mmCIF file of C-alpha atoms and ligand atoms in Angstrom:
data_model
loop_
_atom_site.group_PDB
_atom_site.id
_atom_site.type_symbol
_atom_site.label_atom_id
_atom_site.label_comp_id
_atom_site.label_asym_id
_atom_site.label_seq_id
_atom_site.Cartn_x
_atom_site.Cartn_y
_atom_site.Cartn_z
ATOM 1 C CA UNK A 61 104.235 -31.116 -23.641
ATOM 2 C CA UNK A 62 101.929 -29.795 -20.891
ATOM 3 C CA UNK A 63 101.752 -31.196 -17.391
ATOM 4 C CA UNK A 64 98.585 -33.242 -17.021
ATOM 5 C CA UNK A 65 96.141 -31.727 -14.535
ATOM 6 C CA UNK A 66 92.522 -32.432 -13.673
ATOM 7 C CA UNK A 67 90.407 -30.618 -11.123
ATOM 8 C CA UNK A 68 86.828 -31.281 -10.127
ATOM 9 C CA UNK A 69 84.152 -30.266 -7.699
ATOM 10 C CA UNK A 70 83.115 -32.210 -4.624
ATOM 11 C CA UNK A 71 82.350 -35.888 -5.416
ATOM 12 C CA UNK A 72 84.164 -35.787 -8.752
ATOM 13 C CA UNK A 73 86.625 -38.244 -7.193
ATOM 14 C CA UNK A 74 84.225 -40.948 -8.434
ATOM 15 C CA UNK A 75 85.478 -40.183 -11.955
ATOM 16 C CA UNK A 76 88.759 -38.278 -11.781
ATOM 17 C CA UNK A 77 91.166 -41.244 -11.404
ATOM 18 C CA UNK A 78 89.779 -42.861 -14.586
ATOM 19 C CA UNK A 79 89.930 -39.498 -16.358
ATOM 20 C CA UNK A 80 93.605 -39.078 -15.368
ATOM 21 C CA UNK A 81 94.355 -42.582 -16.634
ATOM 22 C CA UNK A 82 93.031 -41.518 -20.045
ATOM 23 C CA UNK A 83 95.324 -38.474 -20.061
ATOM 24 C CA UNK A 84 98.322 -40.596 -18.968
ATOM 25 C CA UNK A 85 97.760 -42.876 -21.944
ATOM 26 C CA UNK A 86 97.882 -39.829 -24.224
ATOM 27 C CA UNK A 87 94.109 -39.418 -24.535
ATOM 28 C CA UNK A 88 92.404 -36.085 -25.065
ATOM 29 C CA UNK A 89 90.966 -33.797 -22.418
ATOM 30 C CA UNK A 90 87.551 -34.270 -24.107
ATOM 31 C CA UNK A 91 87.751 -38.052 -23.572
ATOM 32 C CA UNK A 92 88.966 -37.595 -19.999
ATOM 33 C CA UNK A 93 86.217 -35.151 -19.027
ATOM 34 C CA UNK A 94 83.508 -37.257 -20.674
ATOM 35 C CA UNK A 95 84.613 -40.492 -18.995
ATOM 36 C CA UNK A 96 85.107 -38.837 -15.615
ATOM 37 C CA UNK A 97 81.617 -37.356 -15.654
ATOM 38 C CA UNK A 98 80.024 -40.561 -16.996
ATOM 39 C CA UNK A 99 81.326 -42.376 -13.914
ATOM 40 C CA UNK A 100 79.916 -39.647 -11.667
ATOM 41 C CA UNK A 101 76.575 -39.819 -13.520
ATOM 42 C CA UNK A 102 76.520 -43.618 -12.986
ATOM 43 C CA UNK A 103 77.274 -43.306 -9.245
ATOM 44 C CA UNK A 104 73.909 -44.240 -7.705
ATOM 45 C CA UNK A 105 74.965 -42.895 -4.305
ATOM 46 C CA UNK A 106 75.135 -39.388 -5.766
ATOM 47 C CA UNK A 107 71.706 -37.743 -5.773
ATOM 48 C CA UNK A 108 72.568 -34.611 -7.739
ATOM 49 C CA UNK A 109 73.684 -35.990 -11.095
ATOM 50 C CA UNK A 110 72.744 -38.732 -13.553
ATOM 51 C CA UNK A 111 70.963 -41.905 -12.483
ATOM 52 C CA UNK A 112 69.856 -41.567 -8.874
ATOM 53 C CA UNK A 113 69.577 -37.776 -9.177
ATOM 54 C CA UNK A 114 66.741 -36.135 -7.231
ATOM 55 C CA UNK A 115 63.702 -35.386 -9.384
ATOM 56 C CA UNK A 116 61.838 -32.203 -10.216
ATOM 57 C CA UNK A 117 58.601 -31.114 -8.544
ATOM 58 C CA UNK A 118 56.676 -33.713 -10.559
ATOM 59 C CA UNK A 119 58.962 -36.559 -9.531
ATOM 60 C CA UNK A 120 60.728 -36.744 -12.894
ATOM 61 C CA UNK A 121 64.521 -36.641 -13.171
ATOM 62 C CA UNK A 122 65.628 -33.987 -15.676
ATOM 63 C CA UNK A 123 69.338 -33.678 -16.419
ATOM 64 C CA UNK A 124 71.560 -30.845 -17.746
ATOM 65 C CA UNK A 125 75.149 -31.158 -18.961
ATOM 66 C CA UNK A 126 77.694 -29.300 -21.056
ATOM 67 C CA UNK A 127 81.209 -29.459 -22.467
ATOM 68 C CA UNK A 128 83.453 -26.605 -23.646
ATOM 69 C CA UNK A 129 86.841 -26.755 -25.403
ATOM 70 C CA UNK A 130 89.336 -24.024 -24.602
ATOM 71 C CA UNK A 131 91.182 -23.783 -27.926
ATOM 72 C CA UNK A 132 88.076 -23.272 -30.078
ATOM 73 C CA UNK A 133 85.475 -22.306 -27.488
ATOM 74 C CA UNK A 134 83.308 -24.982 -29.071
ATOM 75 C CA UNK A 135 80.373 -25.647 -26.747
ATOM 76 C CA UNK A 136 77.705 -28.328 -26.573
ATOM 77 C CA UNK A 137 74.947 -28.752 -24.015
ATOM 78 C CA UNK A 138 71.684 -30.490 -23.283
ATOM 79 C CA UNK A 139 69.071 -29.476 -20.753
ATOM 80 C CA UNK A 140 65.935 -30.959 -19.185
ATOM 81 C CA UNK A 141 66.756 -34.359 -20.677
ATOM 82 C CA UNK A 142 64.792 -37.343 -19.376
ATOM 83 C CA UNK A 143 65.634 -41.044 -19.506
ATOM 84 C CA UNK A 144 69.221 -40.823 -20.737
ATOM 85 C CA UNK A 145 71.766 -41.667 -18.032
ATOM 86 C CA UNK A 146 74.804 -39.925 -19.522
ATOM 87 C CA UNK A 147 73.873 -36.388 -20.603
ATOM 88 C CA UNK A 148 77.559 -35.408 -20.750
ATOM 89 C CA UNK A 149 77.939 -37.728 -23.758
ATOM 90 C CA UNK A 150 74.949 -36.173 -25.516
ATOM 91 C CA UNK A 151 76.339 -32.701 -24.750
ATOM 92 C CA UNK A 152 79.666 -33.684 -26.306
ATOM 93 C CA UNK A 153 77.827 -35.065 -29.339
ATOM 94 C CA UNK A 154 75.961 -31.761 -29.758
ATOM 95 C CA UNK A 155 79.338 -29.995 -29.765
ATOM 96 C CA UNK A 156 81.023 -32.383 -32.203
ATOM 97 C CA UNK A 157 78.228 -33.707 -34.421
ATOM 98 C CA UNK A 158 75.840 -30.743 -34.495
ATOM 99 C CA UNK A 159 78.182 -27.758 -34.636
ATOM 100 C CA UNK A 160 75.496 -25.526 -36.109
ATOM 101 C CA UNK A 161 73.907 -25.612 -32.634
ATOM 102 C CA UNK A 162 75.168 -25.385 -29.077
ATOM 103 C CA UNK A 163 72.233 -26.304 -26.801
ATOM 104 C CA UNK A 164 69.356 -28.771 -27.199
ATOM 105 C CA UNK A 165 66.575 -29.129 -24.643
ATOM 106 C CA UNK A 166 63.915 -31.643 -23.677
ATOM 107 C CA UNK A 167 62.320 -33.739 -26.406
ATOM 108 C CA UNK A 168 64.624 -32.373 -29.086
ATOM 109 C CA UNK A 169 67.702 -33.402 -27.130
ATOM 110 C CA UNK A 170 66.148 -36.825 -26.505
ATOM 111 C CA UNK A 171 65.388 -37.253 -30.239
ATOM 112 C CA UNK A 172 69.016 -36.396 -31.030
ATOM 113 C CA UNK A 173 70.209 -38.957 -28.480
ATOM 114 C CA UNK A 174 67.865 -41.588 -29.969
ATOM 115 C CA UNK A 175 69.194 -40.780 -33.449
ATOM 116 C CA UNK A 176 72.756 -41.382 -32.220
ATOM 117 C CA UNK A 177 71.759 -44.662 -30.571
ATOM 118 C CA UNK A 178 72.262 -43.656 -26.934
ATOM 119 C CA UNK A 179 70.529 -46.111 -24.587
ATOM 120 C CA UNK A 180 67.528 -45.020 -22.567
ATOM 121 C CA UNK A 181 67.186 -45.936 -18.888
ATOM 122 C CA UNK A 182 65.048 -45.251 -15.810
ATOM 123 C CA UNK A 183 66.835 -42.515 -13.852
ATOM 124 C CA UNK A 184 64.684 -42.363 -10.717
ATOM 125 C CA UNK A 185 66.108 -44.946 -8.335
ATOM 126 C CA UNK A 186 63.982 -46.209 -5.415
ATOM 127 C CA UNK A 187 66.330 -44.434 -2.985
ATOM 128 C CA UNK A 188 66.057 -41.072 -4.784
ATOM 129 C CA UNK A 189 62.269 -41.487 -4.989
ATOM 130 C CA UNK A 190 62.105 -42.160 -1.250
ATOM 131 C CA UNK A 191 64.242 -39.072 -0.506
ATOM 132 C CA UNK A 192 61.969 -36.992 -2.711
ATOM 133 C CA UNK A 193 58.811 -38.273 -0.963
ATOM 134 C CA UNK A 194 60.316 -37.707 2.492
ATOM 135 C CA UNK A 195 61.078 -34.102 1.624
ATOM 136 C CA UNK A 196 57.565 -33.511 0.325
ATOM 137 C CA UNK A 197 56.187 -34.795 3.638
ATOM 138 C CA UNK A 198 58.107 -32.048 5.439
ATOM 139 C CA UNK A 199 56.096 -29.257 3.744
ATOM 140 C CA UNK A 200 54.227 -27.495 6.563
ATOM 141 C CA UNK A 201 50.479 -27.926 6.421
ATOM 142 C CA UNK A 202 49.896 -24.146 6.480
ATOM 143 C CA UNK A 203 51.762 -23.843 3.182
ATOM 144 C CA UNK A 204 49.038 -25.818 1.473
ATOM 145 C CA UNK A 205 46.127 -24.468 3.508
ATOM 146 C CA UNK A 206 47.278 -20.888 3.999
ATOM 147 C CA UNK A 207 45.276 -17.838 3.056
ATOM 148 C CA UNK A 208 47.204 -17.341 -0.194
ATOM 149 C CA UNK A 209 46.219 -20.777 -1.357
ATOM 150 C CA UNK A 210 43.195 -21.011 -3.614
ATOM 151 C CA UNK A 211 43.910 -24.624 -4.519
ATOM 152 C CA UNK A 212 40.878 -26.839 -4.452
ATOM 153 C CA UNK A 213 42.105 -30.048 -5.995
ATOM 154 C CA UNK A 214 44.775 -32.356 -4.679
ATOM 155 C CA UNK A 215 46.804 -31.759 -7.795
ATOM 156 C CA UNK A 216 46.798 -27.992 -7.272
ATOM 157 C CA UNK A 217 47.713 -28.388 -3.617
ATOM 158 C CA UNK A 218 50.532 -30.690 -4.605
ATOM 159 C CA UNK A 219 52.014 -28.155 -6.991
ATOM 160 C CA UNK A 220 51.767 -25.359 -4.443
ATOM 161 C CA UNK A 221 53.408 -27.578 -1.856
ATOM 162 C CA UNK A 222 56.280 -28.291 -4.223
ATOM 163 C CA UNK A 223 56.732 -24.594 -4.886
ATOM 164 C CA UNK A 224 56.723 -23.922 -1.157
ATOM 165 C CA UNK A 225 59.400 -26.510 -0.695
ATOM 166 C CA UNK A 226 61.590 -24.937 -3.353
ATOM 167 C CA UNK A 227 61.124 -21.572 -1.626
ATOM 168 C CA UNK A 228 62.278 -22.925 1.694
ATOM 169 C CA UNK A 229 65.329 -24.687 0.377
ATOM 170 C CA UNK A 230 68.406 -23.777 2.380
ATOM 171 C CA UNK A 231 72.042 -24.611 1.654
ATOM 172 C CA UNK A 232 72.884 -28.129 2.732
ATOM 173 C CA UNK A 233 75.425 -28.882 5.402
ATOM 174 C CA UNK A 234 77.606 -31.086 3.243
ATOM 175 C CA UNK A 235 78.776 -31.124 -0.364
ATOM 176 C CA UNK A 236 75.938 -31.235 -2.821
ATOM 177 C CA UNK A 237 74.961 -30.432 -6.332
ATOM 178 C CA UNK A 238 76.430 -30.480 -9.712
ATOM 179 C CA UNK A 239 79.794 -31.964 -10.687
ATOM 180 C CA UNK A 240 82.472 -30.051 -12.634
ATOM 181 C CA UNK A 241 85.569 -31.618 -14.177
ATOM 182 C CA UNK A 242 88.251 -29.566 -15.953
ATOM 183 C CA UNK A 243 91.161 -31.343 -17.670
ATOM 184 C CA UNK A 244 94.437 -30.185 -19.220
ATOM 185 C CA UNK A 245 95.905 -32.748 -21.632
ATOM 186 C CA UNK A 246 99.414 -33.299 -23.015
ATOM 187 C CA UNK A 247 98.714 -31.067 -26.022
ATOM 188 C CA UNK A 248 97.753 -28.197 -23.743
ATOM 189 C CA UNK A 249 94.041 -28.511 -24.520
ATOM 190 C CA UNK A 250 91.781 -27.361 -21.707
ATOM 191 C CA UNK A 251 88.281 -28.867 -21.540
ATOM 192 C CA UNK A 252 85.516 -28.260 -19.037
ATOM 193 C CA UNK A 253 82.517 -30.518 -18.427
ATOM 194 C CA UNK A 254 79.542 -30.046 -16.121
ATOM 195 C CA UNK A 255 76.692 -32.433 -15.335
ATOM 196 C CA UNK A 256 73.735 -32.165 -12.973
ATOM 197 C CA UNK A 257 70.231 -33.243 -12.137
ATOM 198 C CA UNK A 258 69.718 -29.613 -11.159
ATOM 199 C CA UNK A 259 67.940 -28.174 -8.187
ATOM 200 C CA UNK A 260 65.871 -30.883 -6.489
ATOM 201 C CA UNK A 261 62.106 -30.199 -6.687
ATOM 202 C CA UNK A 262 62.735 -27.652 -9.437
ATOM 203 C CA UNK A 263 59.903 -26.523 -11.667
ATOM 204 C CA UNK A 264 59.638 -28.905 -14.633
ATOM 205 C CA UNK A 265 61.602 -27.454 -17.519
ATOM 206 C CA UNK A 266 63.868 -25.384 -15.279
ATOM 207 C CA UNK A 267 67.402 -25.144 -16.697
ATOM 208 C CA UNK A 268 70.259 -24.025 -14.472
ATOM 209 C CA UNK A 269 73.741 -22.745 -15.155
ATOM 210 C CA UNK A 270 75.289 -26.114 -16.012
ATOM 211 C CA UNK A 271 74.018 -26.062 -19.594
ATOM 212 C CA UNK A 272 74.787 -22.406 -20.247
ATOM 213 C CA UNK A 273 78.166 -21.164 -21.484
ATOM 214 C CA UNK A 274 79.545 -18.369 -19.356
ATOM 215 C CA UNK A 275 77.264 -19.250 -16.441
ATOM 216 C CA UNK A 276 78.224 -22.712 -15.160
ATOM 217 C CA UNK A 277 80.930 -23.614 -17.688
ATOM 218 C CA UNK A 278 83.535 -21.633 -19.594
ATOM 219 C CA UNK A 279 86.872 -22.446 -21.221
ATOM 220 C CA UNK A 280 89.230 -20.145 -23.091
ATOM 221 C CA UNK A 281 92.702 -21.535 -23.800
ATOM 222 C CA UNK A 282 94.232 -18.072 -23.504
ATOM 223 C CA UNK A 283 93.280 -17.498 -19.864
ATOM 224 C CA UNK A 284 91.767 -20.611 -18.336
ATOM 225 C CA UNK A 285 88.595 -22.474 -17.611
ATOM 226 C CA UNK A 286 86.059 -22.193 -14.800
ATOM 227 C CA UNK A 287 82.941 -24.006 -13.648
ATOM 228 C CA UNK A 288 80.302 -23.620 -10.966
ATOM 229 C CA UNK A 289 78.178 -25.667 -8.610
ATOM 230 C CA UNK A 290 75.334 -24.611 -6.365
ATOM 231 C CA UNK A 291 72.671 -21.987 -6.962
ATOM 232 C CA UNK A 292 72.524 -21.940 -10.759
ATOM 233 C CA UNK A 293 70.256 -18.924 -11.003
ATOM 234 C CA UNK A 294 72.963 -16.786 -9.375
ATOM 235 C CA UNK A 295 75.576 -18.136 -11.804
ATOM 236 C CA UNK A 296 73.218 -17.393 -14.716
ATOM 237 C CA UNK A 297 72.462 -13.874 -13.553
ATOM 238 C CA UNK A 298 76.087 -12.976 -12.840
ATOM 239 C CA UNK A 299 77.700 -14.880 -15.725
ATOM 240 C CA UNK A 300 79.860 -16.483 -13.062
ATOM 241 C CA UNK A 301 82.134 -18.858 -15.034
ATOM 242 C CA UNK A 302 82.908 -16.204 -17.629
ATOM 243 C CA UNK A 303 83.545 -13.693 -14.850
ATOM 244 C CA UNK A 304 86.124 -16.033 -13.313
ATOM 245 C CA UNK A 305 87.884 -16.357 -16.679
ATOM 246 C CA UNK A 306 87.761 -12.597 -17.230
ATOM 247 C CA UNK A 307 89.266 -12.117 -13.761
ATOM 248 C CA UNK A 308 92.139 -14.452 -14.717
ATOM 249 C CA UNK A 309 92.512 -12.533 -17.959
ATOM 250 C CA UNK A 310 92.991 -9.424 -15.822
ATOM 251 C CA UNK A 311 95.837 -11.180 -14.010
ATOM 252 C CA UNK A 312 94.194 -12.712 -10.940
ATOM 253 C CA UNK A 313 95.252 -16.130 -9.680
ATOM 254 C CA UNK A 314 92.520 -18.787 -10.030
ATOM 255 C CA UNK A 315 91.535 -18.732 -6.349
ATOM 256 C CA UNK A 316 91.187 -14.949 -6.271
ATOM 257 C CA UNK A 317 89.377 -14.970 -9.617
ATOM 258 C CA UNK A 318 86.825 -17.424 -8.188
ATOM 259 C CA UNK A 319 86.500 -15.448 -4.964
ATOM 260 C CA UNK A 320 85.846 -12.169 -6.804
ATOM 261 C CA UNK A 321 83.235 -13.823 -9.035
ATOM 262 C CA UNK A 322 81.425 -15.185 -5.969
ATOM 263 C CA UNK A 323 81.498 -11.763 -4.330
ATOM 264 C CA UNK A 324 79.818 -10.345 -7.433
ATOM 265 C CA UNK A 325 77.158 -13.073 -7.410
ATOM 266 C CA UNK A 326 76.555 -12.614 -3.690
ATOM 267 C CA UNK A 327 75.761 -8.940 -4.241
ATOM 268 C CA UNK A 328 72.660 -9.859 -6.264
ATOM 269 C CA UNK A 329 69.321 -9.762 -4.459
ATOM 270 C CA UNK A 330 67.970 -13.304 -4.180
ATOM 271 C CA UNK A 331 65.140 -14.526 -1.938
ATOM 272 C CA UNK A 332 66.102 -18.146 -2.575
ATOM 273 C CA UNK A 333 69.730 -17.748 -1.686
ATOM 274 C CA UNK A 334 71.849 -20.856 -1.506
ATOM 275 C CA UNK A 335 75.543 -21.298 -1.916
ATOM 276 C CA UNK A 336 77.432 -20.886 -5.199
ATOM 277 C CA UNK A 337 80.926 -22.376 -5.690
ATOM 278 C CA UNK A 338 83.534 -21.944 -8.430
ATOM 279 C CA UNK A 339 86.777 -23.610 -9.432
ATOM 280 C CA UNK A 340 89.299 -22.718 -12.134
ATOM 281 C CA UNK A 341 92.320 -24.094 -13.999
ATOM 282 C CA UNK A 342 94.777 -22.120 -16.141
ATOM 283 C CA UNK A 343 96.451 -23.354 -19.355
ATOM 284 C CA UNK A 344 99.750 -23.643 -17.426
ATOM 285 C CA UNK A 345 98.200 -25.813 -14.708
ATOM 286 C CA UNK A 346 97.514 -23.360 -11.848
ATOM 287 C CA UNK A 347 94.231 -23.979 -10.082
ATOM 288 C CA UNK A 348 92.010 -22.770 -7.252
ATOM 289 C CA UNK A 349 88.478 -22.557 -5.982
ATOM 290 C CA UNK A 350 86.152 -20.539 -3.787
ATOM 291 C CA UNK A 351 82.935 -21.262 -1.904
ATOM 292 C CA UNK A 352 80.407 -19.594 0.328
ATOM 293 C CA UNK A 353 81.295 -21.650 3.382
ATOM 294 C CA UNK A 354 84.403 -22.769 5.277
ATOM 295 C CA UNK A 355 85.635 -26.306 4.814
ATOM 296 C CA UNK A 356 84.740 -26.657 1.129
ATOM 297 C CA UNK A 357 87.209 -28.446 -1.099
ATOM 298 C CA UNK A 358 87.875 -29.291 -4.715
ATOM 299 C CA UNK A 359 89.565 -32.382 -6.084
ATOM 300 C CA UNK A 360 92.947 -32.428 -7.831
ATOM 301 C CA UNK A 361 95.005 -35.002 -9.714
ATOM 302 C CA UNK A 362 98.186 -34.354 -11.677
ATOM 303 C CA UNK A 363 100.269 -36.813 -13.663
ATOM 304 C CA UNK A 364 102.289 -37.418 -10.460
ATOM 305 C CA UNK A 365 99.298 -38.194 -8.205
ATOM 306 C CA UNK A 366 98.549 -41.690 -7.053
ATOM 307 C CA UNK A 367 95.096 -40.708 -5.798
ATOM 308 C CA UNK A 368 92.831 -37.655 -5.727
ATOM 309 C CA UNK A 369 93.867 -34.869 -3.361
ATOM 310 C CA UNK A 370 91.396 -32.497 -1.750
ATOM 311 C CA UNK A 371 92.355 -28.830 -1.825
ATOM 312 C CA UNK A 372 90.635 -26.114 0.220
ATOM 313 C CA UNK A 373 88.483 -23.543 -1.483
ATOM 314 C CA UNK A 374 88.759 -19.969 -0.269
ATOM 315 C CA UNK A 375 85.639 -19.194 1.759
ATOM 316 C CA UNK A 376 83.723 -15.955 1.223
ATOM 317 C CA UNK A 377 83.935 -13.808 4.327
HETATM 318 N N1 LIG B 541 74.291 -25.503 -10.495
HETATM 319 C C1 LIG B 541 73.354 -26.437 -10.918
HETATM 320 C C2 LIG B 541 71.997 -25.939 -10.990
HETATM 321 O O1 LIG B 541 71.656 -24.887 -10.452
HETATM 322 O O2 LIG B 541 71.201 -26.595 -11.611
#
């Protein structure tokens, strides 16, 4: 019997204790990851996932989520889903009930969720809407009246302003973004789940790394599982989660495997650079993480924990 271990990214502590309780009762890593992320998605104080997530450039919340199982490398994901509060559950359903496919987007994903009877809900909370509006007010006037701007209507100016805002986005001071949870159950199954409302003010239809296997989520029972938060385009372009797993396959410890994957991503040219973070868990319960800045942590619970512990991530020099 394997030791029970769960790790998660910043703010996953909203769901990890309940996920560990599922494992302690003999439940599967799939159930633990799904429940843990559902609770994070339902946390209205979190503006980067589920209900209360920050919207896209049109003010609409679009969610991405995925789940991957280490023993089979089965993968299910949804992207750009509107009006369903728990995309992780739809992603799991894609994996288990629609195995001929791995990723559904937009209306098709919503039709699948309707077919399965998932409840619809308003995802844009008043607080998230207010945050979104405040940020739009900070767009400098020259960005909408500058010489490159041919916009004549308010609608055109609005879209250019949103694009300008995306361009200026800098890494936040504190923890932000997507949530990852990776669980190792008593049967030695390793499952990784990722859920996000994506980059705030993103272009409608933009899909990040969270819904893409090998980019934001990867699990292979032979070597381990890894997941990412932060600048999804860098994780997509570098295949970050798969790189972490390949690094562990080559013999690196999880922390070093994450660090090396971030170094590779950092080498890519990127005018919109923001931080990327990784964490990883091996089939024998070793874990680690890396981040672009000092002071970053990931969350850990084992079968012996009474509460979540916060472990440092190795910071890129
Ligand atoms: N890492 C989440 C995103 O870029 O959407």
